[in-house]
PDB file of C-alpha atoms in Angstrom:
ATOM      1  CA  MET Y 135     127.046 134.752 100.765  1.00 76.00           C
ATOM      2  CA  SER Y 136     129.011 136.296  98.025  1.00 83.00           C
ATOM      3  CA  TRP Y 137     129.467 140.222  96.948  1.00 80.00           C
ATOM      4  CA  ASP Y 138     127.211 139.287  94.000  1.00 89.00           C
ATOM      5  CA  ASP Y 139     124.429 137.967  96.543  1.00 88.00           C
ATOM      6  CA  LEU Y 140     124.820 141.427  98.253  1.00 84.00           C
ATOM      7  CA  LEU Y 141     124.412 143.148  94.907  1.00 88.00           C
ATOM      8  CA  LYS Y 142     121.545 141.025  94.067  1.00 93.00           C
ATOM      9  CA  GLU Y 143     119.787 142.112  97.401  1.00 93.00           C
ATOM     10  CA  GLY Y 144     120.021 145.633  96.372  1.00 93.00           C
ATOM     11  CA  GLU Y 145     118.459 145.041  93.024  1.00 95.00           C
ATOM     12  CA  GLU Y 146     115.678 143.262  94.588  1.00 97.00           C
ATOM     13  CA  THR Y 147     115.125 146.354  96.613  1.00 97.00           C
ATOM     14  CA  VAL Y 148     115.468 148.651  93.730  1.00 97.00           C
ATOM     15  CA  LYS Y 149     112.456 146.599  91.917  1.00 98.00           C
ATOM     16  CA  ILE Y 150     110.253 146.595  95.041  1.00 98.00           C
ATOM     17  CA  VAL Y 151     110.446 150.486  95.399  1.00 98.00           C
ATOM     18  CA  CYS Y 152     110.152 150.873  91.739  1.00 98.00           C
ATOM     19  CA  GLN Y 153     107.063 148.985  91.480  1.00 98.00           C
ATOM     20  CA  GLY Y 154     105.585 150.991  94.122  1.00 98.00           C
ATOM     21  CA  LEU Y 155     106.347 154.277  92.402  1.00 98.00           C
ATOM     22  CA  GLN Y 156     104.695 152.616  89.034  1.00 98.00           C
ATOM     23  CA  LYS Y 157     101.597 151.844  91.484  1.00 98.00           C
ATOM     24  CA  ARG Y 158     101.290 155.560  92.087  1.00 98.00           C
ATOM     25  CA  GLY Y 159     101.502 156.415  88.546  1.00 97.00           C
ATOM     26  CA  PHE Y 160     105.109 157.596  88.249  1.00 98.00           C
ATOM     27  CA  VAL Y 161     106.934 156.383  84.909  1.00 97.00           C
ATOM     28  CA  THR Y 162     109.933 154.621  85.785  1.00 98.00           C
ATOM     29  CA  GLY Y 163     112.988 153.195  83.624  1.00 96.00           C
ATOM     30  CA  GLU Y 164     115.537 150.706  84.392  1.00 95.00           C
ATOM     31  CA  SER Y 165     118.320 151.241  86.499  1.00 95.00           C
ATOM     32  CA  LEU Y 166     121.164 152.874  84.461  1.00 92.00           C
ATOM     33  CA  LYS Y 167     125.058 152.663  84.374  1.00 90.00           C
ATOM     34  CA  THR Y 168     126.661 156.017  84.126  1.00 89.00           C
ATOM     35  CA  ILE Y 169     129.946 157.027  82.279  1.00 89.00           C
ATOM     36  CA  HIS Y 170     131.316 157.007  85.641  1.00 86.00           C
ATOM     37  CA  GLY Y 171     130.472 153.471  86.435  1.00 86.00           C
ATOM     38  CA  THR Y 172     127.757 154.473  89.134  1.00 88.00           C
ATOM     39  CA  ASP Y 173     124.435 153.430  89.168  1.00 90.00           C
ATOM     40  CA  GLU Y 174     121.285 155.574  88.629  1.00 94.00           C
ATOM     41  CA  ASP Y 175     118.809 152.942  90.368  1.00 97.00           C
ATOM     42  CA  ILE Y 176     115.418 154.468  89.240  1.00 98.00           C
ATOM     43  CA  PRO Y 177     115.037 157.015  86.334  1.00 97.00           C
ATOM     44  CA  ILE Y 178     112.016 159.012  86.493  1.00 98.00           C
ATOM     45  CA  PHE Y 179     110.445 159.913  83.124  1.00 97.00           C
ATOM     46  CA  ASN Y 180     107.811 162.529  81.913  1.00 94.00           C
ATOM     47  CA  SER Y 181     105.092 161.429  79.685  1.00 90.00           C
ATOM     48  CA  ASN Y 182     107.203 161.655  76.870  1.00 92.00           C
ATOM     49  CA  ARG Y 183     109.806 159.371  78.098  1.00 92.00           C
ATOM     50  CA  GLU Y 184     112.403 162.300  78.800  1.00 94.00           C
ATOM     51  CA  LYS Y 185     114.476 161.670  81.649  1.00 95.00           C
ATOM     52  CA  LEU Y 186     113.736 164.058  84.345  1.00 96.00           C
ATOM     53  CA  PHE Y 187     115.776 162.949  87.366  1.00 97.00           C
ATOM     54  CA  TRP Y 188     116.736 159.681  89.232  1.00 97.00           C
ATOM     55  CA  ILE Y 189     116.301 158.209  92.838  1.00 98.00           C
ATOM     56  CA  SER Y 190     118.899 156.660  94.844  1.00 97.00           C
ATOM     57  CA  VAL Y 191     117.658 153.544  96.730  1.00 98.00           C
ATOM     58  CA  LYS Y 192     119.135 152.232  99.974  1.00 97.00           C
ATOM     59  CA  THR Y 193     118.526 148.622 101.484  1.00 95.00           C
ATOM     60  CA  VAL Y 194     118.277 148.680 104.967  1.00 94.00           C
ATOM     61  CA  TYR Y 195     118.431 145.508 107.239  1.00 88.00           C
ATOM     62  CA  GLY Y 196     116.943 144.896 110.681  1.00 87.00           C
ATOM     63  CA  GLN Y 197     113.742 145.781 112.275  1.00 92.00           C
ATOM     64  CA  VAL Y 198     113.211 149.460 111.613  1.00 94.00           C
ATOM     65  CA  GLU Y 199     110.028 150.587 112.327  1.00 94.00           C
ATOM     66  CA  ASN Y 200     110.361 154.268 112.756  1.00 94.00           C
ATOM     67  CA  PRO Y 201     113.392 155.743 111.006  1.00 94.00           C
ATOM     68  CA  GLN Y 202     113.645 158.873 113.193  1.00 91.00           C
ATOM     69  CA  GLN Y 203     114.509 156.572 116.034  1.00 89.00           C
ATOM     70  CA  ILE Y 204     118.064 155.553 115.430  1.00 88.00           C
ATOM     71  CA  ASN Y 205     121.532 155.262 117.403  1.00 83.00           C
ATOM     72  CA  PHE Y 206     123.675 156.936 114.838  1.00 81.00           C
ATOM     73  CA  PRO Y 207     123.647 160.578 113.901  1.00 81.00           C
ATOM     74  CA  GLY Y 208     121.906 159.644 110.413  1.00 91.00           C
ATOM     75  CA  TRP Y 209     121.138 157.671 107.364  1.00 96.00           C
ATOM     76  CA  MET Y 210     124.038 156.858 105.189  1.00 94.00           C
ATOM     77  CA  CYS Y 211     123.205 157.455 101.626  1.00 94.00           C
ATOM     78  CA  GLY Y 212     126.632 157.156  99.533  1.00 93.00           C
ATOM     79  CA  GLU Y 213     130.342 157.523  99.607  1.00 94.00           C
ATOM     80  CA  VAL Y 214     131.812 161.003  99.858  1.00 95.00           C
ATOM     81  CA  ASP Y 215     134.156 160.084  96.871  1.00 93.00           C
ATOM     82  CA  SER Y 216     131.723 158.552  94.906  1.00 92.00           C
ATOM     83  CA  LYS Y 217     131.168 159.754  91.217  1.00 91.00           C
ATOM     84  CA  GLN Y 218     127.369 159.816  91.888  1.00 91.00           C
ATOM     85  CA  TRP Y 219     127.741 163.209  93.272  1.00 93.00           C
ATOM     86  CA  CYS Y 220     128.469 164.391  89.647  1.00 90.00           C
ATOM     87  CA  ASN Y 221     124.906 163.916  89.029  1.00 90.00           C
ATOM     88  CA  PRO Y 222     123.507 163.570  92.378  1.00 94.00           C
ATOM     89  CA  PRO Y 223     120.038 161.549  92.836  1.00 95.00           C
ATOM     90  CA  SER Y 224     116.943 164.120  93.553  1.00 96.00           C
ATOM     91  CA  ILE Y 225     115.508 161.922  95.978  1.00 98.00           C
ATOM     92  CA  ILE Y 226     117.164 159.306  98.165  1.00 98.00           C
ATOM     93  CA  ILE Y 227     114.858 156.253  99.340  1.00 98.00           C
ATOM     94  CA  TRP Y 228     115.575 153.948 102.140  1.00 98.00           C
ATOM     95  CA  PHE Y 229     113.637 150.643 102.205  1.00 98.00           C
ATOM     96  CA  CYS Y 230     113.636 148.248 105.267  1.00 97.00           C
ATOM     97  CA  ARG Y 231     113.180 144.858 103.798  1.00 94.00           C
ATOM     98  CA  SER Y 232     112.217 142.919 106.878  1.00 95.00           C
ATOM     99  CA  THR Y 233     109.430 145.514 107.708  1.00 97.00           C
ATOM    100  CA  GLY Y 234     108.390 147.087 104.749  1.00 96.00           C
ATOM    101  CA  VAL Y 235     109.151 150.619 105.994  1.00 97.00           C
ATOM    102  CA  ALA Y 236     110.404 153.158 103.338  1.00 97.00           C
ATOM    103  CA  TRP Y 237     111.526 156.589 104.037  1.00 98.00           C
ATOM    104  CA  GLY Y 238     113.695 159.346 102.207  1.00 98.00           C
ATOM    105  CA  ALA Y 239     115.351 162.716 101.743  1.00 98.00           C
ATOM    106  CA  VAL Y 240     115.603 165.372  99.144  1.00 97.00           C
ATOM    107  CA  THR Y 241     119.453 165.905  98.155  1.00 97.00           C
ATOM    108  CA  PRO Y 242     120.654 169.453  98.691  1.00 96.00           C
ATOM    109  CA  LYS Y 243     122.568 171.300  96.097  1.00 93.00           C
ATOM    110  CA  ARG Y 244     125.884 171.172  98.309  1.00 93.00           C
ATOM    111  CA  PRO Y 245     125.368 167.959 100.533  1.00 95.00           C
ATOM    112  CA  SER Y 246     128.630 168.927 102.358  1.00 92.00           C
ATOM    113  CA  LEU Y 247     127.060 171.652 103.933  1.00 94.00           C
ATOM    114  CA  ARG Y 248     124.073 170.178 105.250  1.00 95.00           C
ATOM    115  CA  TRP Y 249     124.749 166.649 105.856  1.00 96.00           C
ATOM    116  CA  LEU Y 250     127.039 164.868 108.071  1.00 95.00           C
ATOM    117  CA  VAL Y 251     130.023 162.518 106.829  1.00 96.00           C
ATOM    118  CA  PHE Y 252     130.814 159.446 108.675  1.00 94.00           C
ATOM    119  CA  PRO Y 253     133.505 157.940 109.396  1.00 94.00           C
ATOM    120  CA  ASN Y 254     135.751 160.764 109.057  1.00 92.00           C
ATOM    121  CA  LYS Y 255     138.365 158.056 107.835  1.00 94.00           C
ATOM    122  CA  TYR Y 256     138.644 154.862 105.971  1.00 95.00           C
ATOM    123  CA  GLY Y 257     139.671 151.959 107.640  1.00 93.00           C
ATOM    124  CA  LYS Y 258     138.270 152.967 111.354  1.00 92.00           C
ATOM    125  CA  ILE Y 259     134.890 151.114 111.307  1.00 94.00           C
ATOM    126  CA  ILE Y 260     134.092 147.746 110.382  1.00 95.00           C
ATOM    127  CA  ASP Y 261     130.983 147.053 108.602  1.00 93.00           C
ATOM    128  CA  GLN Y 262     129.717 144.289 110.691  1.00 92.00           C
ATOM    129  CA  ARG Y 263     127.188 142.858 108.413  1.00 89.00           C
ATOM    130  CA  LYS Y 264     129.197 142.685 105.507  1.00 91.00           C
ATOM    131  CA  THR Y 265     132.159 141.561 107.390  1.00 93.00           C
ATOM    132  CA  LYS Y 266     130.022 138.380 108.818  1.00 91.00           C
ATOM    133  CA  LEU Y 267     128.378 137.655 105.495  1.00 88.00           C
ATOM    134  CA  LEU Y 268     131.754 137.810 103.455  1.00 91.00           C
ATOM    135  CA  ASN Y 269     133.826 136.387 106.189  1.00 94.00           C
ATOM    136  CA  ARG Y 270     136.730 139.246 105.504  1.00 94.00           C
ATOM    137  CA  ASN Y 271     136.945 142.670 107.099  1.00 96.00           C
ATOM    138  CA  VAL Y 272     134.922 145.191 105.227  1.00 95.00           C
ATOM    139  CA  TYR Y 273     135.532 148.685 106.140  1.00 96.00           C
ATOM    140  CA  ILE Y 274     133.015 151.521 105.773  1.00 95.00           C
ATOM    141  CA  PHE Y 275     134.222 154.185 103.426  1.00 95.00           C
ATOM    142  CA  PRO Y 276     133.494 158.017 104.498  1.00 96.00           C
ATOM    143  CA  SER Y 277     129.788 158.396 103.354  1.00 96.00           C
ATOM    144  CA  TYR Y 278     127.437 161.283 103.671  1.00 97.00           C
ATOM    145  CA  CYS Y 279     124.644 160.600 106.249  1.00 96.00           C
ATOM    146  CA  VAL Y 280     121.528 162.424 106.571  1.00 97.00           C
ATOM    147  CA  PRO Y 281     120.512 164.072 109.762  1.00 96.00           C
ATOM    148  CA  ILE Y 282     117.197 162.841 111.380  1.00 94.00           C
ATOM    149  CA  ASP Y 283     115.778 166.263 111.092  1.00 94.00           C
ATOM    150  CA  GLU Y 284     116.175 165.982 107.061  1.00 96.00           C
ATOM    151  CA  ILE Y 285     114.271 162.546 106.855  1.00 96.00           C
ATOM    152  CA  LEU Y 286     111.018 162.488 105.262  1.00 98.00           C
ATOM    153  CA  THR Y 287     108.033 159.822 105.746  1.00 97.00           C
ATOM    154  CA  LYS Y 288     107.012 157.723 102.666  1.00 97.00           C
ATOM    155  CA  GLU Y 289     104.045 160.147 102.053  1.00 98.00           C
ATOM    156  CA  GLU Y 290     106.408 163.189 102.108  1.00 98.00           C
ATOM    157  CA  VAL Y 291     108.740 161.518  99.787  1.00 98.00           C
ATOM    158  CA  ILE Y 292     105.694 160.585  97.066  1.00 98.00           C
ATOM    159  CA  ARG Y 293     104.653 164.295  97.071  1.00 98.00           C
ATOM    160  CA  ARG Y 294     108.325 165.519  96.522  1.00 97.00           C
ATOM    161  CA  ILE Y 295     108.420 163.219  93.476  1.00 98.00           C
ATOM    162  CA  GLU Y 296     105.352 164.578  92.328  1.00 97.00           C
ATOM    163  CA  LEU Y 297     106.371 168.062  92.703  1.00 96.00           C
ATOM    164  CA  LEU Y 298     109.575 167.588  90.987  1.00 95.00           C
ATOM    165  CA  VAL Y 299     107.692 165.587  88.110  1.00 96.00           C
ATOM    166  CA  ASN Y 300     105.235 168.626  87.650  1.00 93.00           C
ATOM    167  CA  LYS Y 301     108.133 171.169  88.085  1.00 91.00           C
ATOM    168  CA  ASN Y 302     109.982 169.332  85.163  1.00 85.00           C
ATOM    169  CA  SER Y 303     107.460 168.191  82.990  1.00 78.00           C
TER     170      SER Y 303
END
């Protein structure tokens, strides 16, 4: 597997989540590249096709049945140094490809005050999956992790998206 294959998996996950949102009546757009070179996975529009906010989608591997029961402090949602935090997503959705389970979180105004950072330094923790697939050591960059108590169910995420659309339309 190559880096391009990993990117393709992420794109497929974005399409799955996007289709689910469209089925529920949300007006979505194609993923956008920002001036900072980051991706806005799923832009959400009002009925006049004005962009309201965007959603970040995270692919999860393994067999996650209950996102509240994990062996680590929280769900990773983006490198701390990423320029995506200049215009952060309003909602983050994680999707487990093997089980079809989805869950999410609302991005706080200041993630550094509410979310954890893991690992605290680059070069300490190896990303086991990417290292195995790419056949070279890949380290995890310090990333924001959403604590379990801030995780929302799929239904709660959908409700939050509805509220944001109604508030901004």
